[in-house]
CSV table of C-alpha atoms and ligand atoms in Angstrom, one decimal:
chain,number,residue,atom,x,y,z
G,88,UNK,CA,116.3,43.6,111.8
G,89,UNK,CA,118.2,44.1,108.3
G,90,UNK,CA,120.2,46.0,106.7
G,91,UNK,CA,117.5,48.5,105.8
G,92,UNK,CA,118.1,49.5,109.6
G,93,UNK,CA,121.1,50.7,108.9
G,94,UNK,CA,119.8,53.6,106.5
G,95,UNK,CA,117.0,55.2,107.5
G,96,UNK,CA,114.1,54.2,105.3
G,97,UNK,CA,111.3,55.8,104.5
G,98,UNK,CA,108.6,53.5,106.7
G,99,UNK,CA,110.4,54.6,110.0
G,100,UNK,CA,110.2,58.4,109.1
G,101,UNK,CA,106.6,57.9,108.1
G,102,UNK,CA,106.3,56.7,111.7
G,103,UNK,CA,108.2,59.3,113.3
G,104,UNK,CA,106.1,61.6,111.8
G,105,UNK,CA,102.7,59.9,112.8
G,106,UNK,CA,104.2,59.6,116.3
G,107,UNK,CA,104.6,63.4,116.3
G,108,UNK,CA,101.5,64.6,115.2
G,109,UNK,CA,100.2,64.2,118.7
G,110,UNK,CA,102.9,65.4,121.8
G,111,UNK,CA,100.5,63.0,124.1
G,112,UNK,CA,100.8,60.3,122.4
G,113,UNK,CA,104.5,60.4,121.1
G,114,UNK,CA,106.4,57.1,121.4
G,115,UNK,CA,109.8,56.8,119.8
G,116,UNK,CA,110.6,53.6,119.5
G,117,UNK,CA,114.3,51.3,118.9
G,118,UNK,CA,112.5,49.3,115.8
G,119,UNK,CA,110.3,49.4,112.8
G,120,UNK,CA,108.0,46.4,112.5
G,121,UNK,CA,108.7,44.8,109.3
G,122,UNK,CA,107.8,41.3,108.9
G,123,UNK,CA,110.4,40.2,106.4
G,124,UNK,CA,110.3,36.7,105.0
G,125,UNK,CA,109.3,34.3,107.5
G,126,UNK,CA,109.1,30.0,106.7
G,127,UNK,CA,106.6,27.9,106.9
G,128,UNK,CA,107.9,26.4,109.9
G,129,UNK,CA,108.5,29.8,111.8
G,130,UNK,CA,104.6,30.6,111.4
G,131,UNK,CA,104.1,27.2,112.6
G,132,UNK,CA,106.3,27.0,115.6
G,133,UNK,CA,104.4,31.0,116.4
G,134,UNK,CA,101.6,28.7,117.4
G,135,UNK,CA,102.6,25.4,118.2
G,136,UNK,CA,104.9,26.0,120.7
G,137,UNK,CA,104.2,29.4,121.8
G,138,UNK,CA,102.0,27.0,124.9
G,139,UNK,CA,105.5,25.8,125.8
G,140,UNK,CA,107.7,28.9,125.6
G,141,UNK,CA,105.4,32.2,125.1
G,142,UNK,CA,104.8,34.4,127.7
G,143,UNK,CA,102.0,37.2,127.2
G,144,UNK,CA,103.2,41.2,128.1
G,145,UNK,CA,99.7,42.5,129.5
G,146,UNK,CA,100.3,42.0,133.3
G,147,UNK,CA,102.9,41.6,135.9
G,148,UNK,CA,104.9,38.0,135.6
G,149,UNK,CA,105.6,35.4,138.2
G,150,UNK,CA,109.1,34.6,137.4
G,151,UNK,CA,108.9,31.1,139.4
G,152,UNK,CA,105.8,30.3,138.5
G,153,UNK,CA,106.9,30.9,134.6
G,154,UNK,CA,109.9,28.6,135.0
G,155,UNK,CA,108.8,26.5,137.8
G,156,UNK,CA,111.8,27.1,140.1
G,157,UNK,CA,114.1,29.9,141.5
G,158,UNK,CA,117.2,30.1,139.8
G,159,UNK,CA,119.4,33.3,138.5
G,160,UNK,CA,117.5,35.2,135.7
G,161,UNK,CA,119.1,36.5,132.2
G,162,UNK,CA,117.1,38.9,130.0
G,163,UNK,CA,117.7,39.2,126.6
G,164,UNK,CA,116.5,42.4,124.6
G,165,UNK,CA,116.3,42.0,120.7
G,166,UNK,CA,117.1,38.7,120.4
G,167,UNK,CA,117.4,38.3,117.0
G,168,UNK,CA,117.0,35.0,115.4
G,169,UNK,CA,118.1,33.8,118.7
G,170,UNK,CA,120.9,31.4,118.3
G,171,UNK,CA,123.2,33.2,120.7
G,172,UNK,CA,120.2,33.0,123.1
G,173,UNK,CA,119.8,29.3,122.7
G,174,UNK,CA,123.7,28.7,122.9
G,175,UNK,CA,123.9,30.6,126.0
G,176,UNK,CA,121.3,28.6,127.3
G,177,UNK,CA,122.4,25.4,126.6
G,178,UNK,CA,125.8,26.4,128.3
G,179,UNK,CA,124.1,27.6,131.9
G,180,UNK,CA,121.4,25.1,132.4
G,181,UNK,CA,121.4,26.6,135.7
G,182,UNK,CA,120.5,29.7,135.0
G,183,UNK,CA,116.7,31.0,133.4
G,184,UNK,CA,116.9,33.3,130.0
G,185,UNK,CA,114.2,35.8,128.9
G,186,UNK,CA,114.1,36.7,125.4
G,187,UNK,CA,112.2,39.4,124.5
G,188,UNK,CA,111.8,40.2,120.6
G,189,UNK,CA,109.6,41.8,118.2
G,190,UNK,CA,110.6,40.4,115.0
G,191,UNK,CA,107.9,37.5,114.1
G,192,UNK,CA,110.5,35.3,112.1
G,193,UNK,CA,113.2,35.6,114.7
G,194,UNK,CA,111.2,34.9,117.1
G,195,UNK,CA,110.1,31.3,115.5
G,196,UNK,CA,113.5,30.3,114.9
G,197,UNK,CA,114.5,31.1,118.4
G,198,UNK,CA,111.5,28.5,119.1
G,199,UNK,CA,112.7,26.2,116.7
G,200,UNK,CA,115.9,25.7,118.1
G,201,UNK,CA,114.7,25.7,121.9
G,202,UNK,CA,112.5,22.8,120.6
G,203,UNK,CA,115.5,21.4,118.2
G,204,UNK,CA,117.6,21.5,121.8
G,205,UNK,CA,115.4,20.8,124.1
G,206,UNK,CA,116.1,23.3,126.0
G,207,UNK,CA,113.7,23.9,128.9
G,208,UNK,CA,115.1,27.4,130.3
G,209,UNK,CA,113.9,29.6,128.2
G,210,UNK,CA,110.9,31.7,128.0
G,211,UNK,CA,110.0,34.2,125.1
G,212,UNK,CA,108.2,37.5,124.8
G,213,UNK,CA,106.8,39.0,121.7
G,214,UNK,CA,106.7,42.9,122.6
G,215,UNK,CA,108.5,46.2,122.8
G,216,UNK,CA,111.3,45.3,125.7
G,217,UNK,CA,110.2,48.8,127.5
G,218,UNK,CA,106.9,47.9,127.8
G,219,UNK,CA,108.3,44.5,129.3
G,220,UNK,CA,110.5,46.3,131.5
G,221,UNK,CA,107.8,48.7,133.0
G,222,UNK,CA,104.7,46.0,132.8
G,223,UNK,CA,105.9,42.5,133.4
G,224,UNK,CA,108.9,42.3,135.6
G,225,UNK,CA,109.1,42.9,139.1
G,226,UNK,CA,111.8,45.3,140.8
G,227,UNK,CA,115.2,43.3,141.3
G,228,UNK,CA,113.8,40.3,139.3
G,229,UNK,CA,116.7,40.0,137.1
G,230,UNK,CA,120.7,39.1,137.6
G,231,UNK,CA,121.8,39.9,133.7
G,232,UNK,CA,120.1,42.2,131.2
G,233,UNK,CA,121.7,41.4,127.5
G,234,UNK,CA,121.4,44.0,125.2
G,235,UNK,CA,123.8,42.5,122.1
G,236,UNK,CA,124.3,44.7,119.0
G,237,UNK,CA,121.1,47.2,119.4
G,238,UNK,CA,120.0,48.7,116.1
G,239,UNK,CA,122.2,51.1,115.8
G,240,UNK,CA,120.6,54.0,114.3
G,241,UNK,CA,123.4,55.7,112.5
G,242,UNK,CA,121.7,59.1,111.5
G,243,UNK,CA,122.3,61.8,113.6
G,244,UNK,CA,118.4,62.9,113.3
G,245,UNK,CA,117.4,58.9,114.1
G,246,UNK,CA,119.5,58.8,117.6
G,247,UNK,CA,116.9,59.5,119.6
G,248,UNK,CA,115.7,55.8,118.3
G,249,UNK,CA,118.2,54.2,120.0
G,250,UNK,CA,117.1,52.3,123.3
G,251,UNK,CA,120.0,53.2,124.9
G,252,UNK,CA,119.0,56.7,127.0
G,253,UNK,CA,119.3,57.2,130.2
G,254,UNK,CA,115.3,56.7,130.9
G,255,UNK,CA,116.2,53.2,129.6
G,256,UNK,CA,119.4,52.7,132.3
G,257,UNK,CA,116.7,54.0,135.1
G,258,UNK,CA,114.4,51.6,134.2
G,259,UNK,CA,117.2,48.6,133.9
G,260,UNK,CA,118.3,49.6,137.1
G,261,UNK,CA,115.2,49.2,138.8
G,262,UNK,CA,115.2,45.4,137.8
G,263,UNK,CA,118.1,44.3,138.0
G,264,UNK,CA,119.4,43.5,141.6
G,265,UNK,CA,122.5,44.7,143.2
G,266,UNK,CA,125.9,43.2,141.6
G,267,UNK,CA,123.6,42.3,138.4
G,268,UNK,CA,124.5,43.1,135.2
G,269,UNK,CA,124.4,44.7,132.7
G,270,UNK,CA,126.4,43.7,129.3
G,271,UNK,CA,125.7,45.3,125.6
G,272,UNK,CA,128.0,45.1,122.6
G,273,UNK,CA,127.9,46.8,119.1
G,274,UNK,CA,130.4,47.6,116.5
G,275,UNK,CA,129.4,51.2,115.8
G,276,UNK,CA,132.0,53.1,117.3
G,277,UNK,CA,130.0,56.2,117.7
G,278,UNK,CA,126.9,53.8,119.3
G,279,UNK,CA,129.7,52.7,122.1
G,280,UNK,CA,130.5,56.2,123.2
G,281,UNK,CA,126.7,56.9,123.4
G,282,UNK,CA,126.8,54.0,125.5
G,283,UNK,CA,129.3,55.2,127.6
G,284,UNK,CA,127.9,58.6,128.1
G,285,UNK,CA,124.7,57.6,128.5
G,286,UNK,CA,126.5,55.4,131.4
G,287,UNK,CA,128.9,57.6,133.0
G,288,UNK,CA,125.3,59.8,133.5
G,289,UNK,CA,123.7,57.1,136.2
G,290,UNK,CA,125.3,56.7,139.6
G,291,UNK,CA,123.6,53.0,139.5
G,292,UNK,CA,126.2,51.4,137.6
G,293,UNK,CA,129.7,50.8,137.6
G,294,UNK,CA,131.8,50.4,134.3
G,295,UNK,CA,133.7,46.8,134.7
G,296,UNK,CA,136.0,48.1,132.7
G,297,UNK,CA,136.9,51.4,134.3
G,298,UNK,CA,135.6,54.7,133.0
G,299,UNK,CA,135.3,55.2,129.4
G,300,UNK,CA,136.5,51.9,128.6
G,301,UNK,CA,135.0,48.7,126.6
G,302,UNK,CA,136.3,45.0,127.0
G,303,UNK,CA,137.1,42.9,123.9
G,304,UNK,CA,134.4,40.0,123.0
G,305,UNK,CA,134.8,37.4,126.1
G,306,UNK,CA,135.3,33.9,125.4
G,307,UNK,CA,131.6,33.0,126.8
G,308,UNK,CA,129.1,35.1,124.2
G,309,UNK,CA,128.9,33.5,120.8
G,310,UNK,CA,129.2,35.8,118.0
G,311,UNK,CA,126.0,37.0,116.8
G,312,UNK,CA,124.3,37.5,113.5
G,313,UNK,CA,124.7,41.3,113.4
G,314,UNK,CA,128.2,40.8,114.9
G,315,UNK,CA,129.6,38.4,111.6
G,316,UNK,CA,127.8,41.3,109.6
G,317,UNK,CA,129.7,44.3,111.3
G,318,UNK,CA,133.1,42.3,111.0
G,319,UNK,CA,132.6,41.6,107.8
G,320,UNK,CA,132.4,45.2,107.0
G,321,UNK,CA,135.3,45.9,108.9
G,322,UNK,CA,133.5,47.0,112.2
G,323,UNK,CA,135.6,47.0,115.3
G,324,UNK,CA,133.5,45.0,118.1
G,325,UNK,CA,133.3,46.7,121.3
G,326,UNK,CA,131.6,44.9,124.8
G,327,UNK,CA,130.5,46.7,127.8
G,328,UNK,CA,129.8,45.6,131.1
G,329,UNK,CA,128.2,47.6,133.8
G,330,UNK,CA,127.5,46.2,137.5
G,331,UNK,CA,124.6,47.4,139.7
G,332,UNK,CA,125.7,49.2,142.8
S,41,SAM,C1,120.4,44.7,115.0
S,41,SAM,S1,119.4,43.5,115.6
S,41,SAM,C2,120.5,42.5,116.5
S,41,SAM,C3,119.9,41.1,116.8
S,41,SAM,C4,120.8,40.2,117.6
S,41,SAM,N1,121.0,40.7,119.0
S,41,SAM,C5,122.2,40.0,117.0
S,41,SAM,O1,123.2,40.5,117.5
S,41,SAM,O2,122.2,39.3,116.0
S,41,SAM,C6,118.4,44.3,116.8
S,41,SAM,C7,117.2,43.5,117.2
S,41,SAM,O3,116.6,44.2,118.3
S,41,SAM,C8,115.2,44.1,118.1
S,41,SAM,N2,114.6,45.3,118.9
S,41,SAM,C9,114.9,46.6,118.7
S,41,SAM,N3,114.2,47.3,119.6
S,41,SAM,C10,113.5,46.4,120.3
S,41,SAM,C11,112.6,46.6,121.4
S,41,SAM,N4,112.3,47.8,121.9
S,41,SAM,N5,112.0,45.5,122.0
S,41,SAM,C12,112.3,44.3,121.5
S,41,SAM,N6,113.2,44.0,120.5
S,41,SAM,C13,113.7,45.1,119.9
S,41,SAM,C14,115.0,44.2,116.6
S,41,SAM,O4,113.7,43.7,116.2
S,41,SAM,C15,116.2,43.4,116.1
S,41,SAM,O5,115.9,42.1,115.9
């Protein structure tokens, strides 16, 4: 999660070509694994409160039993260093928030902040979201998938990296009940009409906004990291919202 995502580096061809030597075992995937630079504190929090917050990916999850109540369920994907997470959080105490992550110092500043907040209606997972999606949550578990500025893979010959494919819709679909929703945002142009193709593809979803259309930020998601950068480089910010049907 940096800017080298938005060029193409060499690490992430050298894994596209590993992950093509072999058609059976091909997995594209949305991210490269860099660690970056992570503080002392991060690497701390990774252990001492992953007990508190951390959920494992290897088996199927018990939603209640992982927040010890019923309540409407928000999952994030690609959190980030989590502050929009956290702020969302804090706004709908009601409501229980997945964030699921791969990016080891974004992930312990998301804890530090839950910690900093106290903020007991969160629950983090380290992993690839798909794998999440197809491993750990039940069918119809989920009232709100967030999907907020997606690397956007700007390269023609690096789309198939982005996580937004209709496989990916199918799968959301499955877990999100009917009337949940789904709500992305990114300031690539060209990513928002993939979006939107991608979209108009799937009979399980309804665009909010009409066909083909895109909603301006709403007043309830906080701007993001990725978001300041984009507007700072004169991105225009588009947000899509899709029901279940
Ligand atoms: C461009 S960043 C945006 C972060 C944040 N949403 C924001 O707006 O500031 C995309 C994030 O998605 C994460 N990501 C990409 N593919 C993922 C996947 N399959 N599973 C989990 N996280 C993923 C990356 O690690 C990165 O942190």
């Amino acid at each position: 999660m940096d800017e080298h995502h938005q060029d193409g580096q060499e690490s992430t061809l050298h894994e596209i070509r590993l992950n093509t030597t072999n058609p059976h075992s091909r997995t594209i995937r949305s991210f490269v694994r860099r660690e970056g630079r992570i503080t002392r504190a991060q690497e701390q929090a990774l252990t001492r409160l992953w007990p508190r917050y951390g959920l494992e990916a290897d088996a199927r999850l018990d939603l209640d039993a992982c927040f010890g109540r019923r309540a409407p369920r928000t999952l994030e994907i690609g959190f980030g260093n989590g502050e929009t997470l956290a702020s969302l959080a804090n706004q709908e105490l009601t409501t229980d928030f997945l964030g699921v992550e791969v990016h080891r110092p974004g992930i312990g500043h998301l804890l530090l902040t839950l910690e900093r907040r106290e903020l007991d209606n969160v629950r983090v997972i380290s992993a690839d979201a798909i794998q999440v999606l197809k491993t750990c949550l039940p069918d119809a578990s989920l009232d709100r998938v967030l999907l907020f500025f997606p690397d956007p893979w700007p390269k023609k010959r690096h789309h198939k990296r982005r996580i937004v494919q209709p496989d990916f819709v199918e799968l959301l679909a499955r877990k999100l009940r009917t009337g949940g929703v789904l709500h992305m945002a990114t300031d690539w142009e060209d990513y928002a009409q993939h979006m939107l193709e991608v979209m108009a593809g799937t009979a399980s979803f309804r665009n909010r906004a009409g066909p083909g259309n895109t909603f301006p930020r709403p007043d309830y998601r906080p701007l993001t990291k990725f978001e300041q950068r984009g507007l700072r480089l004169g991105h225009g910010v588009r947000d899509l919202l899709f029901e279940r049907i």
